[in-house]
Short mmCIF file of C-alpha atoms in Angstrom, two decimals:
data_model
loop_
_atom_site.label_atom_id
_atom_site.label_comp_id
_atom_site.label_asym_id
_atom_site.label_seq_id
_atom_site.Cartn_x
_atom_site.Cartn_y
_atom_site.Cartn_z
CA UNK A 1 18.48 -30.78 6.48
CA UNK A 2 17.02 -32.93 3.57
CA UNK A 3 13.58 -33.34 3.10
CA UNK A 4 14.10 -36.97 3.68
CA UNK A 5 15.53 -36.78 7.41
CA UNK A 6 13.48 -34.02 8.17
CA UNK A 7 10.34 -36.07 7.28
CA UNK A 8 11.90 -38.65 10.74
CA UNK A 9 12.27 -35.53 12.84
CA UNK A 10 8.47 -33.98 12.06
CA UNK A 11 6.27 -37.12 11.14
CA UNK A 12 5.24 -38.42 14.30
CA UNK A 13 2.57 -41.87 15.31
CA UNK A 14 -0.51 -39.26 15.26
CA UNK A 15 0.37 -38.09 12.26
CA UNK A 16 0.37 -41.52 10.40
CA UNK A 17 -3.63 -41.64 9.13
CA UNK A 18 -2.74 -38.42 7.21
CA UNK A 19 0.36 -39.43 6.00
CA UNK A 20 -1.95 -42.20 4.63
CA UNK A 21 -4.68 -40.11 3.56
CA UNK A 22 -1.91 -38.81 0.97
CA UNK A 23 -0.89 -41.11 0.23
CA UNK A 24 -4.45 -42.68 -1.25
CA UNK A 25 -5.68 -38.47 -2.66
CA UNK A 26 -2.50 -37.95 -4.41
CA UNK A 27 -4.20 -34.82 -6.50
CA UNK A 28 -6.26 -34.04 -3.90
CA UNK A 29 -5.72 -30.57 -1.39
CA UNK A 30 -8.20 -31.54 0.66
CA UNK A 31 -6.26 -34.14 2.69
CA UNK A 32 -3.56 -31.70 2.67
CA UNK A 33 -5.47 -28.78 5.01
CA UNK A 34 -7.24 -31.40 6.74
CA UNK A 35 -3.27 -31.79 7.58
CA UNK A 36 -2.42 -28.27 8.14
CA UNK A 37 -5.77 -28.17 10.31
CA UNK A 38 -4.67 -31.09 12.85
CA UNK A 39 -0.36 -29.50 12.89
CA UNK A 40 -1.91 -26.25 14.30
CA UNK A 41 -0.43 -26.57 17.63
CA UNK A 42 2.21 -28.37 16.31
CA UNK A 43 6.41 -26.43 16.65
CA UNK A 44 6.84 -23.96 13.62
CA UNK A 45 9.10 -25.94 12.08
CA UNK A 46 7.22 -29.04 11.74
CA UNK A 47 4.08 -27.02 10.32
CA UNK A 48 5.61 -25.20 7.34
CA UNK A 49 7.79 -28.19 7.14
CA UNK A 50 4.32 -29.53 5.97
CA UNK A 51 3.69 -26.17 4.06
CA UNK A 52 6.95 -26.76 2.33
CA UNK A 53 5.75 -30.47 1.23
CA UNK A 54 2.73 -28.91 0.04
CA UNK A 55 3.23 -26.64 -2.28
CA UNK A 56 5.82 -29.16 -4.06
CA UNK A 57 2.50 -30.29 -5.29
CA UNK A 58 0.75 -27.08 -5.60
CA UNK A 59 3.13 -24.36 -5.85
CA UNK A 60 0.36 -22.42 -7.73
CA UNK A 61 -2.62 -23.34 -4.96
CA UNK A 62 -3.82 -19.73 -3.06
CA UNK A 63 -5.31 -21.33 0.07
CA UNK A 64 -2.03 -23.18 0.70
CA UNK A 65 0.07 -19.99 0.18
CA UNK A 66 -2.10 -17.60 1.82
CA UNK A 67 -2.38 -20.16 5.16
CA UNK A 68 1.25 -20.51 4.99
CA UNK A 69 1.92 -17.34 5.12
CA UNK A 70 -0.06 -15.95 7.12
CA UNK A 71 0.85 -18.17 9.93
CA UNK A 72 5.32 -17.54 9.48
CA UNK A 73 3.53 -13.87 9.79
CA UNK A 74 1.70 -14.94 12.74
CA UNK A 75 4.57 -16.98 14.16
CA UNK A 76 7.26 -13.57 13.99
CA UNK A 77 4.35 -11.33 15.41
CA UNK A 78 4.10 -14.04 18.51
CA UNK A 79 7.21 -14.70 18.69
CA UNK A 80 8.10 -10.30 18.60
CA UNK A 81 11.02 -11.50 15.99
CA UNK A 82 10.26 -8.18 13.49
CA UNK A 83 13.81 -7.88 13.34
CA UNK A 84 15.77 -10.40 13.19
CA UNK A 85 16.29 -13.35 10.49
CA UNK A 86 13.08 -15.67 10.51
CA UNK A 87 11.21 -11.87 9.74
CA UNK A 88 13.68 -12.31 6.32
CA UNK A 89 12.52 -15.58 5.90
CA UNK A 90 8.62 -14.80 6.40
CA UNK A 91 10.14 -12.27 3.08
CA UNK A 92 10.92 -14.43 1.31
CA UNK A 93 8.41 -15.89 1.53
CA UNK A 94 6.32 -13.70 0.15
CA UNK A 95 8.56 -13.55 -2.87
CA UNK A 96 8.89 -17.04 -4.18
CA UNK A 97 4.26 -16.49 -3.19
CA UNK A 98 4.11 -13.71 -5.67
CA UNK A 99 6.23 -15.82 -8.48
CA UNK A 100 3.08 -17.49 -8.89
CA UNK A 101 0.11 -15.06 -7.77
CA UNK A 102 1.28 -12.01 -9.02
CA UNK A 103 -2.67 -11.46 -9.60
CA UNK A 104 -3.77 -11.37 -6.84
CA UNK A 105 -3.83 -8.46 -4.02
CA UNK A 106 -4.52 -9.55 -0.89
CA UNK A 107 -1.12 -11.28 -1.47
CA UNK A 108 0.25 -7.64 -1.84
CA UNK A 109 -1.51 -6.05 1.36
CA UNK A 110 -0.28 -8.13 3.43
CA UNK A 111 2.66 -8.53 2.45
CA UNK A 112 3.33 -4.60 2.24
CA UNK A 113 1.16 -4.69 5.43
CA UNK A 114 4.17 -6.44 7.23
CA UNK A 115 6.67 -5.16 5.69
CA UNK A 116 5.72 -1.68 7.14
CA UNK A 117 5.16 -3.21 10.67
CA UNK A 118 9.27 -4.10 10.37
CA UNK A 119 10.09 -0.03 9.29
CA UNK A 120 11.36 -1.33 6.11
CA UNK A 121 9.64 1.96 4.75
CA UNK A 122 11.71 2.16 1.84
CA UNK A 123 10.77 -1.88 0.52
CA UNK A 124 6.98 -1.39 1.26
CA UNK A 125 6.43 1.77 -1.42
CA UNK A 126 8.48 -0.22 -4.00
CA UNK A 127 5.54 -3.28 -3.01
CA UNK A 128 2.55 -1.23 -3.69
CA UNK A 129 4.54 0.01 -6.56
CA UNK A 130 5.46 -3.53 -7.99
CA UNK A 131 1.35 -4.49 -7.23
CA UNK A 132 -0.21 -1.65 -9.44
CA UNK A 133 2.70 -2.43 -12.27
CA UNK A 134 1.49 -6.30 -12.04
CA UNK A 135 -2.72 -6.41 -10.86
CA UNK A 136 -4.83 -5.41 -13.75
CA UNK A 137 -6.28 -1.75 -13.37
CA UNK A 138 -9.82 -2.64 -12.19
CA UNK A 139 -7.85 -3.93 -9.08
CA UNK A 140 -6.20 -0.94 -8.31
CA UNK A 141 -8.08 0.74 -6.26
CA UNK A 142 -7.61 -1.76 -3.69
CA UNK A 143 -4.26 -0.85 -3.80
CA UNK A 144 -4.94 2.65 -3.21
CA UNK A 145 -6.44 2.96 -0.50
CA UNK A 146 -3.84 0.95 1.52
CA UNK A 147 -1.08 3.03 -0.24
CA UNK A 148 -2.23 6.54 -0.10
CA UNK A 149 -3.17 5.99 3.77
CA UNK A 150 0.71 4.73 4.41
CA UNK A 151 1.13 7.77 2.93
CA UNK A 152 -0.50 10.22 4.53
CA UNK A 153 0.65 8.39 8.10
CA UNK A 154 3.55 10.71 7.70
CA UNK A 155 6.17 8.08 7.56
CA UNK A 156 7.22 8.97 4.52
CA UNK A 157 9.29 13.18 3.48
CA UNK A 158 6.58 14.98 2.07
CA UNK A 159 8.48 15.21 -1.35
CA UNK A 160 7.98 11.43 -2.25
CA UNK A 161 4.29 11.70 -1.19
CA UNK A 162 4.00 14.51 -3.66
CA UNK A 163 5.45 12.32 -5.62
CA UNK A 164 2.57 9.45 -5.01
CA UNK A 165 -0.26 11.65 -4.85
CA UNK A 166 0.34 12.53 -8.31
CA UNK A 167 0.08 9.25 -9.84
CA UNK A 168 -2.85 8.89 -7.67
CA UNK A 169 -4.91 11.81 -8.72
CA UNK A 170 -3.84 11.07 -12.36
CA UNK A 171 -6.04 7.21 -11.99
CA UNK A 172 -8.65 8.86 -9.28
CA UNK A 173 -8.96 12.95 -10.32
CA UNK A 174 -11.87 12.89 -7.99
CA UNK A 175 -9.40 12.60 -4.50
CA UNK A 176 -7.70 15.69 -5.40
CA UNK A 177 -9.23 18.40 -2.34
CA UNK A 178 -7.43 15.07 -0.77
CA UNK A 179 -4.07 15.67 -1.84
CA UNK A 180 -4.87 19.73 -1.43
CA UNK A 181 -5.34 18.38 2.57
CA UNK A 182 -2.14 16.76 2.21
CA UNK A 183 -0.02 18.99 0.72
CA UNK A 184 -1.62 22.40 3.18
CA UNK A 185 -0.79 20.05 6.18
CA UNK A 186 2.48 20.22 5.12
CA UNK A 187 2.80 23.18 4.75
CA UNK A 188 3.56 22.54 0.86
CA UNK A 189 2.53 25.38 -0.66
CA UNK A 190 3.35 25.48 -3.79
CA UNK A 191 1.89 22.54 -4.81
CA UNK A 192 -1.31 23.97 -3.39
CA UNK A 193 -1.07 27.00 -4.77
CA UNK A 194 -0.95 25.44 -8.25
CA UNK A 195 -3.54 22.54 -7.69
CA UNK A 196 -5.92 25.22 -6.14
CA UNK A 197 -5.27 27.29 -10.36
CA UNK A 198 -5.70 24.61 -11.62
CA UNK A 199 -8.93 23.14 -10.42
CA UNK A 200 -10.27 27.03 -10.02
CA UNK A 201 -10.28 26.77 -13.90
CA UNK A 202 -12.45 23.77 -14.01
CA UNK A 203 -15.55 24.46 -15.32
CA UNK A 204 -16.64 21.77 -12.94
CA UNK A 205 -16.23 23.15 -9.37
CA UNK A 206 -19.17 24.48 -7.96
CA UNK A 207 -19.75 27.83 -6.59
CA UNK A 208 -19.44 27.52 -3.18
CA UNK A 209 -15.97 25.33 -3.69
CA UNK A 210 -14.84 27.66 -6.14
CA UNK A 211 -15.30 30.63 -3.26
CA UNK A 212 -13.53 28.21 -0.61
CA UNK A 213 -10.45 27.64 -2.30
CA UNK A 214 -9.96 31.36 -4.02
CA UNK A 215 -10.06 32.56 0.03
CA UNK A 216 -7.69 29.89 0.30
CA UNK A 217 -5.94 30.77 -2.51
CA UNK A 218 -5.37 34.32 -1.75
CA UNK A 219 -4.67 33.10 2.00
CA UNK A 220 -1.46 31.71 1.31
CA UNK A 221 0.24 34.55 -1.20
CA UNK A 222 -0.22 36.69 0.83
CA UNK A 223 1.28 34.54 4.19
CA UNK A 224 3.23 32.52 2.21
CA UNK A 225 4.36 34.90 -0.66
CA UNK A 226 8.63 33.44 -0.89
CA UNK A 227 7.30 30.01 -0.78
CA UNK A 228 5.20 30.73 -4.34
CA UNK A 229 7.50 30.22 -7.24
CA UNK A 230 5.94 27.82 -10.01
CA UNK A 231 2.60 30.15 -10.80
CA UNK A 232 3.37 34.32 -11.46
CA UNK A 233 0.76 35.68 -8.13
CA UNK A 234 -0.15 39.15 -10.52
CA UNK A 235 -1.01 37.47 -13.90
CA UNK A 236 -2.64 34.19 -11.97
CA UNK A 237 -4.95 36.84 -10.03
CA UNK A 238 -5.30 39.51 -12.97
CA UNK A 239 -7.21 36.48 -14.56
CA UNK A 240 -9.00 35.31 -11.62
CA UNK A 241 -10.12 38.82 -11.76
CA UNK A 242 -11.62 38.85 -14.81
CA UNK A 243 -12.95 35.47 -14.56
CA UNK A 244 -14.82 36.14 -10.58
CA UNK A 245 -15.11 39.95 -10.69
CA UNK A 246 -17.82 39.59 -7.92
CA UNK A 247 -14.77 38.58 -5.54
CA UNK A 248 -12.45 41.61 -6.91
CA UNK A 249 -12.29 43.16 -3.63
CA UNK A 250 -10.84 40.20 -2.26
CA UNK A 251 -8.10 39.27 -4.83
CA UNK A 252 -7.19 43.40 -4.92
CA UNK A 253 -7.08 43.06 -1.57
CA UNK A 254 -4.48 39.82 -2.19
CA UNK A 255 -3.04 41.25 -4.73
CA UNK A 256 -1.84 44.40 -3.12
CA UNK A 257 -0.62 42.34 0.08
CA UNK A 258 1.63 40.88 -2.19
CA UNK A 259 3.42 43.53 -3.82
CA UNK A 260 3.89 44.77 -0.26
CA UNK A 261 5.18 41.78 0.89
CA UNK A 262 7.47 41.52 -1.90
CA UNK A 263 8.60 45.56 -1.82
#
């Protein structure tokens, strides 16, 4: 429907003072914000029409886009329209907003959360990736926190989750112990053994941490020898025999068990 015809339908007598305020203050944002508040209980079509009018004047306004997107999203939730055309309209609004507000992490996070509610896992992942590409690195932590929450929730296959985690620990190496927990939870023992070996070879690890990591490595090797394909188990254990002579008993037992299990 043409904009002029919609204006006839959606502007009522009680809206006229706000319309006059817009005419008097064409370059100001506040009259629009007051108008939004006035129309907050109006039908969806009227509110959305008003936002679209405002964006014709202030297309880069964070306040207008945020109010519009929140309203669109909340309307979808309230009417349980997550899998309808209305949800797609809201997605399109987020895409339009990001053309102008791609440096705003809050818009990216809201969009990713909204897509996840719709069950669009692939698009959610791509949105997180696009956010990391668009935002300066000082804002990446906000995105990564939510991205890893998404990965941890077991929505994704482990193979994809591992790829995402590997990117994250390049950005934040301190999170490698959490990555190890993820690998063990998903029984990704080959990747877990690789990570443990790299951690054990670092001088920065404390003695207590190294004890726990060495025990975990020996447990993995003894219980899942056939799944360890990316390291030479014998070479690694013999290396740690020299590096940790005080743990030689445990390491020799693990090596013996491994050789027995491998025939």
